[in-house]
Each structure stands twice: as structure tokens, then as C-alpha cells.
Amino acid sequence: MKSALTNACTLKLENFEGPFDLLFYLIEKNQIDIYDIPVVVITDQYLDYLNAMQELDLEIASEFLVMASTLLHIKSRMLLPEREPVEEEAADPREELIIKLLEYKKYKEYSKVLSEREEKWSKVHYKLPEAIPETFAENEIEVSPVILRSCFLEVLKRYRDKMTDVSKKMKRILDHEKVSLRAKIRELLGLLKKGIKICFSKVYNTRKKSRLEVATGFLAVLEVVKIGYATVEQHADFGEIYVTPCDKKKNIDPMILAEDD
Amino acid sequence: MGSITDTEIIIEAVLFASGDPVSLDKIAEIIGHDRKTTRVLMSNLIYKYQNASRGIMIRQIDDGYQLCTKPELDEYIQKLGTVRKRQGLTPAAYETLSIIAYNQPVTRAYIEQVRGVNSDSVIQKLIERNLIREAGRDDSPGKPKLYETTEEFLRVFGFSSLKDLPPLEMNDIPEVMENVPLD
Amino acid sequence: MGSITDTEIIIEAVLFASGDPVSLDKIAEIIGHDRKTTRVLMSNLIYKYQNASRGIMIRQIDDGYQLCTKPELDEYIQKLGTVRKRQGLTPAAYETLSIIAYNQPVTRAYIEQVRGVNSDSVIQKLIERNLIREAGRDDSPGKPKLYETTEEFLRVFGFSSLKDLPPLEMNDIPEVMENVPLD
């Protein structure tokens, strides 16, 4: 047999957002002071709703059941006679529930504000964008004749160095063999220990060191950043890379610090 | 209509052509003024539109400006028959949005704590509608995702910035906000 | 909304929201006037927009009306368009360009010999940017392509001719350059 309550509330049931929503409905329906909820009444009504939902074969979300047990727990605590008067004022078992309800109520009310605002602002209409063609800035390449000249001289000098200084070249070839990442990391850590910011190009310069050495130096920087001994920054494409010592050290792999054989 | 300067004419044309919001920086660049001057200029212009006999007005959304029709003329625009009606939000969506709006960035656990129910799907729907977005991760254990509102949120609800959110009644129980556990 | 001004407000909002032309009939229906009155009203309105300090105007197309920006403001609206980012030349491009500029016409082998690295893609990029172009083929074995700078190169660098290239002092140029093999 369906209760009157069941019939009355069939339509409403599915619309509760959650246990707080249902509790609020009951509080408002009974015109109850939220700060002094008659737990017995509310718990009974709450359970009636859950029963009604069951009768209607509605799926009851677990949160509703959790709230039911919370209410029953509070109810039992309220009904138990206090055995001995406690010196401090005993905590009201409803307090936590009330706090949560008030918090929920705040946003519930704010939902209405949002909904009203949406209603109003759904009445303004926008215009589709005009098709504005993409403009090209092809003639805005930043160039300088002076850079053109110095680039040329630079590349010539590099070439001359490469071709003329055979002994240097041989030394570089020999140096290649010696470049190890681990050694580079140690070298870099040694520099960073001094606590100063390092310009990458000052330490690893292609004019002074072999490409392999510079490349390995770069890998060393990445490793050192990864283990948290430094941070890197570069302010422009192709610009200087600054390596700054860092305090946030993570565990360092002892292998890195171990001497090479 | 108050006197309209040449700069204001340019701004009107630019906002009209754009349709979408145009950033303060872009407007400043186009009219050749600094940000501060441009901001004052835009405030004046918003006021002029509001008070002039115009069918359109300027909205500020964050640091952008957009032309739109005045809300009270909606009934006439509806007669064009070209306007699609927006699908409204569910009560769950409003609830979740207001919790996010006032506490952003905020975790799902916090939202569920306040609402008392699982909020996974409603969060997904709000993301799909571009009203909220992920905003990094919290430092707490498990590094849960954080959520915040979007510009679209401001647009849909008519706020020019988050500072516009109507104040919450905080005098109920002040410490409540601190007490909601985050786990 | 009986007065003329109020009708004009409605028309502005309707034309704005539509974006496309709105027919005289439709406007008449929306403002609740007959065709004739509406036509007069629209003529007045077109005149008002044209003479007012407005960035937008009403255009009549056949029996329809559409809002659009005033043509003289086009230059400002163009600035709204996405401008392809101002890009400097990469060091590799500078290097390659300088070798070509000072030695043109020149083969790829020569460029690569001097630079010490493969220069295929950088040459392609310079061609795409119209700073260099092919200039026939060398007489040497394999008949390799030759490259030279373009008029665009002169324009971009502000030269009136190649004679404007910053001069190299004689002692800058290592004698070795004469000996660069062309293999």
C-alpha cells in the first residue's frame, strides 16, 4: 500500500540533488529552525522518503543511506538520557550536521542568484565575427646589415681556424675521446658550488671547445637541472642560457659523483 | 548621445567587426594609447552606450570588451527567428558552479563534501560546456585535480570579472570554510 | 516603445544580432509598422548613421538592411587580423645569407664547406622567404645549382644595390677563402 506521502512526493523524489537537498526540503516544509532541528521528526520523515523511493523502485544513491544512518545515530544520542552531568557543556550531536547544512544552504541560495543572472544574460545577443583576412608581416623580418657582415666574418674566422690550425684540430679530435657526461656533470657542479649564475656560452663555447664537448655540456646542464641542483632560463630564441644554482636539491645519484676509471 | 570622439568611432568599428571580445591590449594597440588611458576610455564608452539611445552596449569580460544587444530588447530579436535557445543548466550544475566560483581553485573532494553527493558527472558536463576548467593539481596527498571557472562562465552569468561575484553571507558560521575536510 | 527613437533602438539591436541583412518586411513586422513607414524610417536611420560619429553604418542591399563598419575605418579593423609573427632570422639563416651575399653566385657545396654543416634546409627557408633564389648552374663537375640574393633581400636590408653591403676590410678576409674546394 502506498502511503499518502508516497503519492504526494512521487514527482519530487528524483529531483533531490542529494541528502542535504532532501533535508532542506523537509526543514522548509516543516518550517523548522535550522539551528534547532527536531531530529526525531526529521529522521522519521527522511526515512519515510527513502521508503517511498524503495516502493517506487527508485535507485537510492548511497549518499542518502549514509545520511540516514547519520540521522539515526544523532537521534539515538539525543534520546539517550545523559548519565552523568558533564562539567563542560556537552557537544550537541547535531552540530556537525548543522554546520554542513548551513554551508550547503549558502551555495544552494547562490545557485538561485546564478540562475537568475543566467536568465537575464541569456537575453543579450552577440554578432558573429567578420571574416578578417590574416595579414602577413613578411616584410618585417628584423635584419641588420651590420649583423650580416659580422656573421660573415665570424663564419670565415671559424673556417680559417678549422683549416689552418691543424694541431688544434688534432687536439680537439683527441679531446673528443675524453668527453664523458659524468665528467661534465661534475665539472658543472663544481662551478655551481660557487653559487653564481653561469652563462652557458661562456663555459661551453664552440670557439674554444669541440662540438661534442659543448653538446655534452648541454646534456650535463639538463641532468643537473633534473636532479635539482640548478634552474635554467633562456629569455629569447637562440639567446643566452643561464644556469642558476638551486637549493631544492633532490637525492643525487652517487654514481654521478663517483670518479671515472 | 554624448559627444563621440574619433577614437571611440574606431573602437566601435573594431568591436563590431570582431564580434568576439577584444582584449584591452589589442584595443590599446589599435588606437595607439597606453593601457591605462584605454581603460578609462573604455569605461567612459561603456557608460555612454548604456545611457544613450542605443540597441547595443559594451560588455567587459575580464580584460576584454565585446558588443552585445541590450537585454531588454530580447523580445524583438527573438522575432528574427534565428536565435537558438540555450539549454539551461541543471540544479546540480548551478550548485557545483557556485561552490567552484567561490572557492576556486577547488578539488572535486571539496565539492562533494559540500554537496553531499558524487559530483563526477556534473563536473564533466560543466567542463564540456566550457564553464569550468582544470587548474593544475592540489599539493595535498594524491595530488587531486583543481577546478576553476572560465571566461565563458563570466560571459554566461554577466560578470565582468570574478571580483563581481555577489558576496556570500559569511556571518552564519565563519569557521565553516576551514572545517570542511579536503580528503 | 512608441517614439521614433525607441524604434531605432530596436532596429539597431535587431540588425546587430542578425549580422546578415534583414529584409524590410521582417523589420516592419518586428517594429509593427507598415512597409512604407518602415522604408522611410530606414532611410532616415541610414542618414543618421552616416552623419553621426559612429563606427558602423547601415547598408541597404536590395530590400534588406545590414549593419557594417564604415569603409574608412578598414585600416584599424585590419589590425584585428592575426598578423603572422615578426620573425628574425635564425643564426644559421644569417650565416648562410651572409656567405651568399658576399660570394654570389655560390653553390651549396661552398656554403656547406664554409659553415661546416649541412645547409639544405636553411637554403630552402631562405628561398621560401624570397631572400635568395637559384641563379643557374656552375660549370664545375655535376653542374651544381648556384644561389644569389634577390631584390627582396635588398629591400629588407635597405640596400639600393649589392654595392651597399657593408664593406669587408681586406685583412678580414683570410686568404684561405680563395682555396675553398668546391667538391
PDB file of N, CA and C in Angstrom, chain A residues 88-157:
ATOM      1  N   GLU A  88      31.871  20.328  31.344  1.00  0.00           N
ATOM      2  CA  GLU A  88      31.730  21.214  30.178  1.00  0.00           C
ATOM      3  C   GLU A  88      30.384  20.945  29.545  1.00  0.00           C
ATOM      4  N   GLU A  89      29.955  21.893  28.802  1.00  0.00           N
ATOM      5  CA  GLU A  89      28.709  21.708  28.095  1.00  0.00           C
ATOM      6  C   GLU A  89      28.910  20.623  27.049  1.00  0.00           C
ATOM      7  N   ALA A  90      28.084  19.612  27.101  1.00  0.00           N
ATOM      8  CA  ALA A  90      28.243  18.522  26.143  1.00  0.00           C
ATOM      9  C   ALA A  90      27.970  19.026  24.732  1.00  0.00           C
ATOM     10  N   ALA A  91      28.764  18.520  23.793  1.00  0.00           N
ATOM     11  CA  ALA A  91      28.584  18.947  22.409  1.00  0.00           C
ATOM     12  C   ALA A  91      27.242  18.453  21.905  1.00  0.00           C
ATOM     13  N   ASP A  92      26.548  19.323  21.209  1.00  0.00           N
ATOM     14  CA  ASP A  92      25.274  18.937  20.616  1.00  0.00           C
ATOM     15  C   ASP A  92      25.558  17.986  19.461  1.00  0.00           C
ATOM     16  N   PRO A  93      24.995  16.790  19.500  1.00  0.00           N
ATOM     17  CA  PRO A  93      25.288  15.831  18.420  1.00  0.00           C
ATOM     18  C   PRO A  93      24.850  16.345  17.044  1.00  0.00           C
ATOM     19  N   ARG A  94      24.014  17.380  17.022  1.00  0.00           N
ATOM     20  CA  ARG A  94      23.530  17.890  15.739  1.00  0.00           C
ATOM     21  C   ARG A  94      24.482  18.890  15.106  1.00  0.00           C
ATOM     22  N   GLU A  95      25.478  19.304  15.906  1.00  0.00           N
ATOM     23  CA  GLU A  95      26.283  20.453  15.486  1.00  0.00           C
ATOM     24  C   GLU A  95      26.934  20.279  14.111  1.00  0.00           C
ATOM     25  N   GLU A  96      27.580  19.114  13.941  1.00  0.00           N
ATOM     26  CA  GLU A  96      28.293  18.901  12.686  1.00  0.00           C
ATOM     27  C   GLU A  96      27.334  18.937  11.493  1.00  0.00           C
ATOM     28  N   LEU A  97      26.177  18.325  11.708  1.00  0.00           N
ATOM     29  CA  LEU A  97      25.175  18.299  10.644  1.00  0.00           C
ATOM     30  C   LEU A  97      24.710  19.713  10.307  1.00  0.00           C
ATOM     31  N   ILE A  98      24.503  20.507  11.367  1.00  0.00           N
ATOM     32  CA  ILE A  98      24.030  21.874  11.147  1.00  0.00           C
ATOM     33  C   ILE A  98      25.052  22.683  10.363  1.00  0.00           C
ATOM     34  N   ILE A  99      26.325  22.511  10.728  1.00  0.00           N
ATOM     35  CA  ILE A  99      27.373  23.246  10.026  1.00  0.00           C
ATOM     36  C   ILE A  99      27.368  22.895   8.537  1.00  0.00           C
ATOM     37  N   LYS A 100      27.261  21.601   8.268  1.00  0.00           N
ATOM     38  CA  LYS A 100      27.254  21.179   6.865  1.00  0.00           C
ATOM     39  C   LYS A 100      26.024  21.686   6.124  1.00  0.00           C
ATOM     40  N   LEU A 101      24.903  21.663   6.824  1.00  0.00           N
ATOM     41  CA  LEU A 101      23.669  22.138   6.205  1.00  0.00           C
ATOM     42  C   LEU A 101      23.740  23.623   5.871  1.00  0.00           C
ATOM     43  N   LEU A 102      24.322  24.397   6.792  1.00  0.00           N
ATOM     44  CA  LEU A 102      24.426  25.843   6.567  1.00  0.00           C
ATOM     45  C   LEU A 102      25.347  26.136   5.388  1.00  0.00           C
ATOM     46  N   GLU A 103      26.455  25.380   5.358  1.00  0.00           N
ATOM     47  CA  GLU A 103      27.397  25.544   4.261  1.00  0.00           C
ATOM     48  C   GLU A 103      26.702  25.239   2.927  1.00  0.00           C
ATOM     49  N   TYR A 104      25.968  24.132   2.919  1.00  0.00           N
ATOM     50  CA  TYR A 104      25.261  23.739   1.710  1.00  0.00           C
ATOM     51  C   TYR A 104      24.215  24.784   1.324  1.00  0.00           C
ATOM     52  N   LYS A 105      23.532  25.297   2.334  1.00  0.00           N
ATOM     53  CA  LYS A 105      22.455  26.261   2.099  1.00  0.00           C
ATOM     54  C   LYS A 105      22.971  27.506   1.388  1.00  0.00           C
ATOM     55  N   LYS A 106      24.163  27.918   1.810  1.00  0.00           N
ATOM     56  CA  LYS A 106      24.788  29.107   1.226  1.00  0.00           C
ATOM     57  C   LYS A 106      24.887  28.958  -0.294  1.00  0.00           C
ATOM     58  N   TYR A 107      25.388  27.811  -0.721  1.00  0.00           N
ATOM     59  CA  TYR A 107      25.588  27.619  -2.165  1.00  0.00           C
ATOM     60  C   TYR A 107      24.272  27.338  -2.877  1.00  0.00           C
ATOM     61  N   LYS A 108      23.375  26.694  -2.160  1.00  0.00           N
ATOM     62  CA  LYS A 108      22.042  26.439  -2.706  1.00  0.00           C
ATOM     63  C   LYS A 108      21.371  27.774  -3.037  1.00  0.00           C
ATOM     64  N   GLU A 109      21.499  28.707  -2.109  1.00  0.00           N
ATOM     65  CA  GLU A 109      20.904  30.021  -2.346  1.00  0.00           C
ATOM     66  C   GLU A 109      21.624  30.754  -3.456  1.00  0.00           C
ATOM     67  N   TYR A 110      22.936  30.573  -3.476  1.00  0.00           N
ATOM     68  CA  TYR A 110      23.693  31.243  -4.508  1.00  0.00           C
ATOM     69  C   TYR A 110      23.369  30.683  -5.887  1.00  0.00           C
ATOM     70  N   SER A 111      22.978  29.404  -5.909  1.00  0.00           N
ATOM     71  CA  SER A 111      22.558  28.796  -7.172  1.00  0.00           C
ATOM     72  C   SER A 111      21.421  29.596  -7.790  1.00  0.00           C
ATOM     73  N   LYS A 112      20.528  30.043  -6.942  1.00  0.00           N
ATOM     74  CA  LYS A 112      19.380  30.827  -7.429  1.00  0.00           C
ATOM     75  C   LYS A 112      19.861  32.122  -8.063  1.00  0.00           C
ATOM     76  N   VAL A 113      20.834  32.761  -7.417  1.00  0.00           N
ATOM     77  CA  VAL A 113      21.373  34.009  -7.955  1.00  0.00           C
ATOM     78  C   VAL A 113      21.965  33.754  -9.340  1.00  0.00           C
ATOM     79  N   LEU A 114      22.744  32.675  -9.429  1.00  0.00           N
ATOM     80  CA  LEU A 114      23.366  32.338 -10.715  1.00  0.00           C
ATOM     81  C   LEU A 114      22.306  32.105 -11.785  1.00  0.00           C
ATOM     82  N   SER A 115      21.284  31.353 -11.394  1.00  0.00           N
ATOM     83  CA  SER A 115      20.230  31.019 -12.341  1.00  0.00           C
ATOM     84  C   SER A 115      19.508  32.275 -12.834  1.00  0.00           C
ATOM     85  N   GLU A 116      19.278  33.221 -11.922  1.00  0.00           N
ATOM     86  CA  GLU A 116      18.622  34.472 -12.318  1.00  0.00           C
ATOM     87  C   GLU A 116      19.509  35.288 -13.250  1.00  0.00           C
ATOM     88  N   ARG A 117      20.792  35.305 -12.915  1.00  0.00           N
ATOM     89  CA  ARG A 117      21.722  36.065 -13.766  1.00  0.00           C
ATOM     90  C   ARG A 117      21.791  35.454 -15.153  1.00  0.00           C
ATOM     91  N   GLU A 118      21.806  34.122 -15.186  1.00  0.00           N
ATOM     92  CA  GLU A 118      21.879  33.470 -16.488  1.00  0.00           C
ATOM     93  C   GLU A 118      20.657  33.818 -17.320  1.00  0.00           C
ATOM     94  N   GLU A 119      19.511  33.794 -16.651  1.00  0.00           N
ATOM     95  CA  GLU A 119      18.262  34.141 -17.321  1.00  0.00           C
ATOM     96  C   GLU A 119      18.367  35.536 -17.950  1.00  0.00           C
ATOM     97  N   LYS A 120      18.880  36.486 -17.174  1.00  0.00           N
ATOM     98  CA  LYS A 120      18.988  37.848 -17.686  1.00  0.00           C
ATOM     99  C   LYS A 120      19.981  37.933 -18.834  1.00  0.00           C
ATOM    100  N   TRP A 121      21.133  37.310 -18.633  1.00  0.00           N
ATOM    101  CA  TRP A 121      22.197  37.485 -19.622  1.00  0.00           C
ATOM    102  C   TRP A 121      22.037  36.587 -20.829  1.00  0.00           C
ATOM    103  N   SER A 122      21.071  35.670 -20.765  1.00  0.00           N
ATOM    104  CA  SER A 122      20.798  34.896 -21.975  1.00  0.00           C
ATOM    105  C   SER A 122      20.001  35.752 -22.946  1.00  0.00           C
ATOM    106  N   LYS A 123      19.628  36.943 -22.507  1.00  0.00           N
ATOM    107  CA  LYS A 123      18.842  37.829 -23.365  1.00  0.00           C
ATOM    108  C   LYS A 123      19.696  38.802 -24.147  1.00  0.00           C
ATOM    109  N   VAL A 124      20.984  38.752 -23.948  1.00  0.00           N
ATOM    110  CA  VAL A 124      21.822  39.608 -24.794  1.00  0.00           C
ATOM    111  C   VAL A 124      22.319  38.743 -25.950  1.00  0.00           C
ATOM    112  N   HIS A 125      22.483  39.382 -27.081  1.00  0.00           N
ATOM    113  CA  HIS A 125      22.862  38.630 -28.273  1.00  0.00           C
ATOM    114  C   HIS A 125      24.137  39.194 -28.861  1.00  0.00           C
ATOM    115  N   TYR A 126      24.912  38.290 -29.402  1.00  0.00           N
ATOM    116  CA  TYR A 126      26.195  38.680 -29.950  1.00  0.00           C
ATOM    117  C   TYR A 126      26.161  38.563 -31.456  1.00  0.00           C
ATOM    118  N   LYS A 127      27.175  39.087 -32.063  1.00  0.00           N
ATOM    119  CA  LYS A 127      27.255  39.073 -33.513  1.00  0.00           C
ATOM    120  C   LYS A 127      28.400  38.155 -33.899  1.00  0.00           C
ATOM    121  N   LEU A 128      28.227  37.462 -35.000  1.00  0.00           N
ATOM    122  CA  LEU A 128      29.318  36.611 -35.457  1.00  0.00           C
ATOM    123  C   LEU A 128      30.477  37.486 -35.928  1.00  0.00           C
ATOM    124  N   PRO A 129      31.695  37.018 -35.714  1.00  0.00           N
ATOM    125  CA  PRO A 129      32.853  37.809 -36.157  1.00  0.00           C
ATOM    126  C   PRO A 129      32.871  37.987 -37.674  1.00  0.00           C
ATOM    127  N   GLU A 130      33.329  39.144 -38.115  1.00  0.00           N
ATOM    128  CA  GLU A 130      33.546  39.352 -39.550  1.00  0.00           C
ATOM    129  C   GLU A 130      34.765  38.543 -39.963  1.00  0.00           C
ATOM    130  N   ALA A 131      34.805  38.183 -41.215  1.00  0.00           N
ATOM    131  CA  ALA A 131      35.999  37.498 -41.707  1.00  0.00           C
ATOM    132  C   ALA A 131      37.088  38.534 -41.970  1.00  0.00           C
ATOM    133  N   ILE A 132      38.061  38.554 -41.103  1.00  0.00           N
ATOM    134  CA  ILE A 132      39.162  39.490 -41.287  1.00  0.00           C
ATOM    135  C   ILE A 132      40.367  38.710 -41.794  1.00  0.00           C
ATOM    136  N   PRO A 133      40.836  39.029 -42.993  1.00  0.00           N
ATOM    137  CA  PRO A 133      41.924  38.221 -43.555  1.00  0.00           C
ATOM    138  C   PRO A 133      43.192  38.344 -42.723  1.00  0.00           C
ATOM    139  N   GLU A 134      43.924  37.262 -42.680  1.00  0.00           N
ATOM    140  CA  GLU A 134      45.193  37.252 -41.964  1.00  0.00           C
ATOM    141  C   GLU A 134      46.176  38.147 -42.715  1.00  0.00           C
ATOM    142  N   THR A 135      46.777  39.033 -41.992  1.00  0.00           N
ATOM    143  CA  THR A 135      47.759  39.881 -42.665  1.00  0.00           C
ATOM    144  C   THR A 135      49.148  39.292 -42.439  1.00  0.00           C
ATOM    145  N   PHE A 136      49.988  39.445 -43.423  1.00  0.00           N
ATOM    146  CA  PHE A 136      51.313  38.861 -43.315  1.00  0.00           C
ATOM    147  C   PHE A 136      52.334  39.955 -43.052  1.00  0.00           C
ATOM    148  N   ALA A 137      53.262  39.636 -42.241  1.00  0.00           N
ATOM    149  CA  ALA A 137      54.285  40.616 -41.901  1.00  0.00           C
ATOM    150  C   ALA A 137      55.601  40.201 -42.523  1.00  0.00           C
ATOM    151  N   GLU A 138      55.520  39.723 -43.758  1.00  0.00           N
ATOM    152  CA  GLU A 138      56.710  39.186 -44.391  1.00  0.00           C
ATOM    153  C   GLU A 138      57.826  40.221 -44.520  1.00  0.00           C
ATOM    154  N   ASN A 139      57.407  41.465 -44.701  1.00  0.00           N
ATOM    155  CA  ASN A 139      58.425  42.489 -44.883  1.00  0.00           C
ATOM    156  C   ASN A 139      58.918  43.037 -43.554  1.00  0.00           C
ATOM    157  N   GLU A 140      58.614  42.306 -42.494  1.00  0.00           N
ATOM    158  CA  GLU A 140      59.036  42.816 -41.192  1.00  0.00           C
ATOM    159  C   GLU A 140      60.110  41.947 -40.557  1.00  0.00           C
ATOM    160  N   ILE A 141      60.849  41.238 -41.382  1.00  0.00           N
ATOM    161  CA  ILE A 141      61.951  40.465 -40.846  1.00  0.00           C
ATOM    162  C   ILE A 141      62.929  41.452 -40.222  1.00  0.00           C
ATOM    163  N   GLU A 142      63.295  41.166 -38.996  1.00  0.00           N
ATOM    164  CA  GLU A 142      64.232  42.074 -38.352  1.00  0.00           C
ATOM    165  C   GLU A 142      65.645  41.765 -38.823  1.00  0.00           C
ATOM    166  N   VAL A 143      66.230  42.713 -39.518  1.00  0.00           N
ATOM    167  CA  VAL A 143      67.542  42.440 -40.076  1.00  0.00           C
ATOM    168  C   VAL A 143      68.469  43.615 -39.829  1.00  0.00           C
ATOM    169  N   SER A 144      69.713  43.359 -39.974  1.00  0.00           N
ATOM    170  CA  SER A 144      70.677  44.428 -39.828  1.00  0.00           C
ATOM    171  C   SER A 144      71.868  44.111 -40.712  1.00  0.00           C
ATOM    172  N   PRO A 145      72.231  45.048 -41.575  1.00  0.00           N
ATOM    173  CA  PRO A 145      73.389  44.845 -42.443  1.00  0.00           C
ATOM    174  C   PRO A 145      74.654  44.564 -41.632  1.00  0.00           C
ATOM    175  N   VAL A 146      74.729  45.200 -40.464  1.00  0.00           N
ATOM    176  CA  VAL A 146      75.922  45.025 -39.642  1.00  0.00           C
ATOM    177  C   VAL A 146      76.052  43.577 -39.179  1.00  0.00           C
ATOM    178  N   ILE A 147      74.888  43.018 -38.783  1.00  0.00           N
ATOM    179  CA  ILE A 147      74.915  41.620 -38.340  1.00  0.00           C
ATOM    180  C   ILE A 147      75.306  40.726 -39.503  1.00  0.00           C
ATOM    181  N   LEU A 148      74.816  41.089 -40.679  1.00  0.00           N
ATOM    182  CA  LEU A 148      75.143  40.307 -41.864  1.00  0.00           C
ATOM    183  C   LEU A 148      76.663  40.250 -42.052  1.00  0.00           C
ATOM    184  N   ARG A 149      77.261  41.403 -41.894  1.00  0.00           N
ATOM    185  CA  ARG A 149      78.710  41.485 -42.069  1.00  0.00           C
ATOM    186  C   ARG A 149      79.447  40.700 -40.986  1.00  0.00           C
ATOM    187  N   SER A 150      79.022  40.913 -39.747  1.00  0.00           N
ATOM    188  CA  SER A 150      79.755  40.243 -38.664  1.00  0.00           C
ATOM    189  C   SER A 150      79.556  38.735 -38.719  1.00  0.00           C
ATOM    190  N   CYS A 151      78.371  38.331 -39.173  1.00  0.00           N
ATOM    191  CA  CYS A 151      78.113  36.899 -39.348  1.00  0.00           C
ATOM    192  C   CYS A 151      79.104  36.310 -40.348  1.00  0.00           C
ATOM    193  N   PHE A 152      79.282  37.052 -41.401  1.00  0.00           N
ATOM    194  CA  PHE A 152      80.152  36.556 -42.454  1.00  0.00           C
ATOM    195  C   PHE A 152      81.589  36.437 -41.944  1.00  0.00           C
ATOM    196  N   LEU A 153      82.043  37.485 -41.264  1.00  0.00           N
ATOM    197  CA  LEU A 153      83.403  37.463 -40.737  1.00  0.00           C
ATOM    198  C   LEU A 153      83.581  36.334 -39.730  1.00  0.00           C
ATOM    199  N   GLU A 154      82.557  36.133 -38.927  1.00  0.00           N
ATOM    200  CA  GLU A 154      82.589  35.078 -37.919  1.00  0.00           C
ATOM    201  C   GLU A 154      82.758  33.712 -38.568  1.00  0.00           C
ATOM    202  N   VAL A 155      81.935  33.488 -39.580  1.00  0.00           N
ATOM    203  CA  VAL A 155      81.953  32.182 -40.214  1.00  0.00           C
ATOM    204  C   VAL A 155      83.286  31.984 -40.951  1.00  0.00           C
ATOM    205  N   LEU A 156      83.826  33.055 -41.487  1.00  0.00           N
ATOM    206  CA  LEU A 156      85.131  32.964 -42.151  1.00  0.00           C
ATOM    207  C   LEU A 156      86.226  32.617 -41.157  1.00  0.00           C
ATOM    208  N   LYS A 157      86.135  33.284 -40.015  1.00  0.00           N
ATOM    209  CA  LYS A 157      87.156  33.072 -38.999  1.00  0.00           C
ATOM    210  C   LYS A 157      87.123  31.623 -38.511  1.00  0.00           C
TER     211      LYS A 157
END
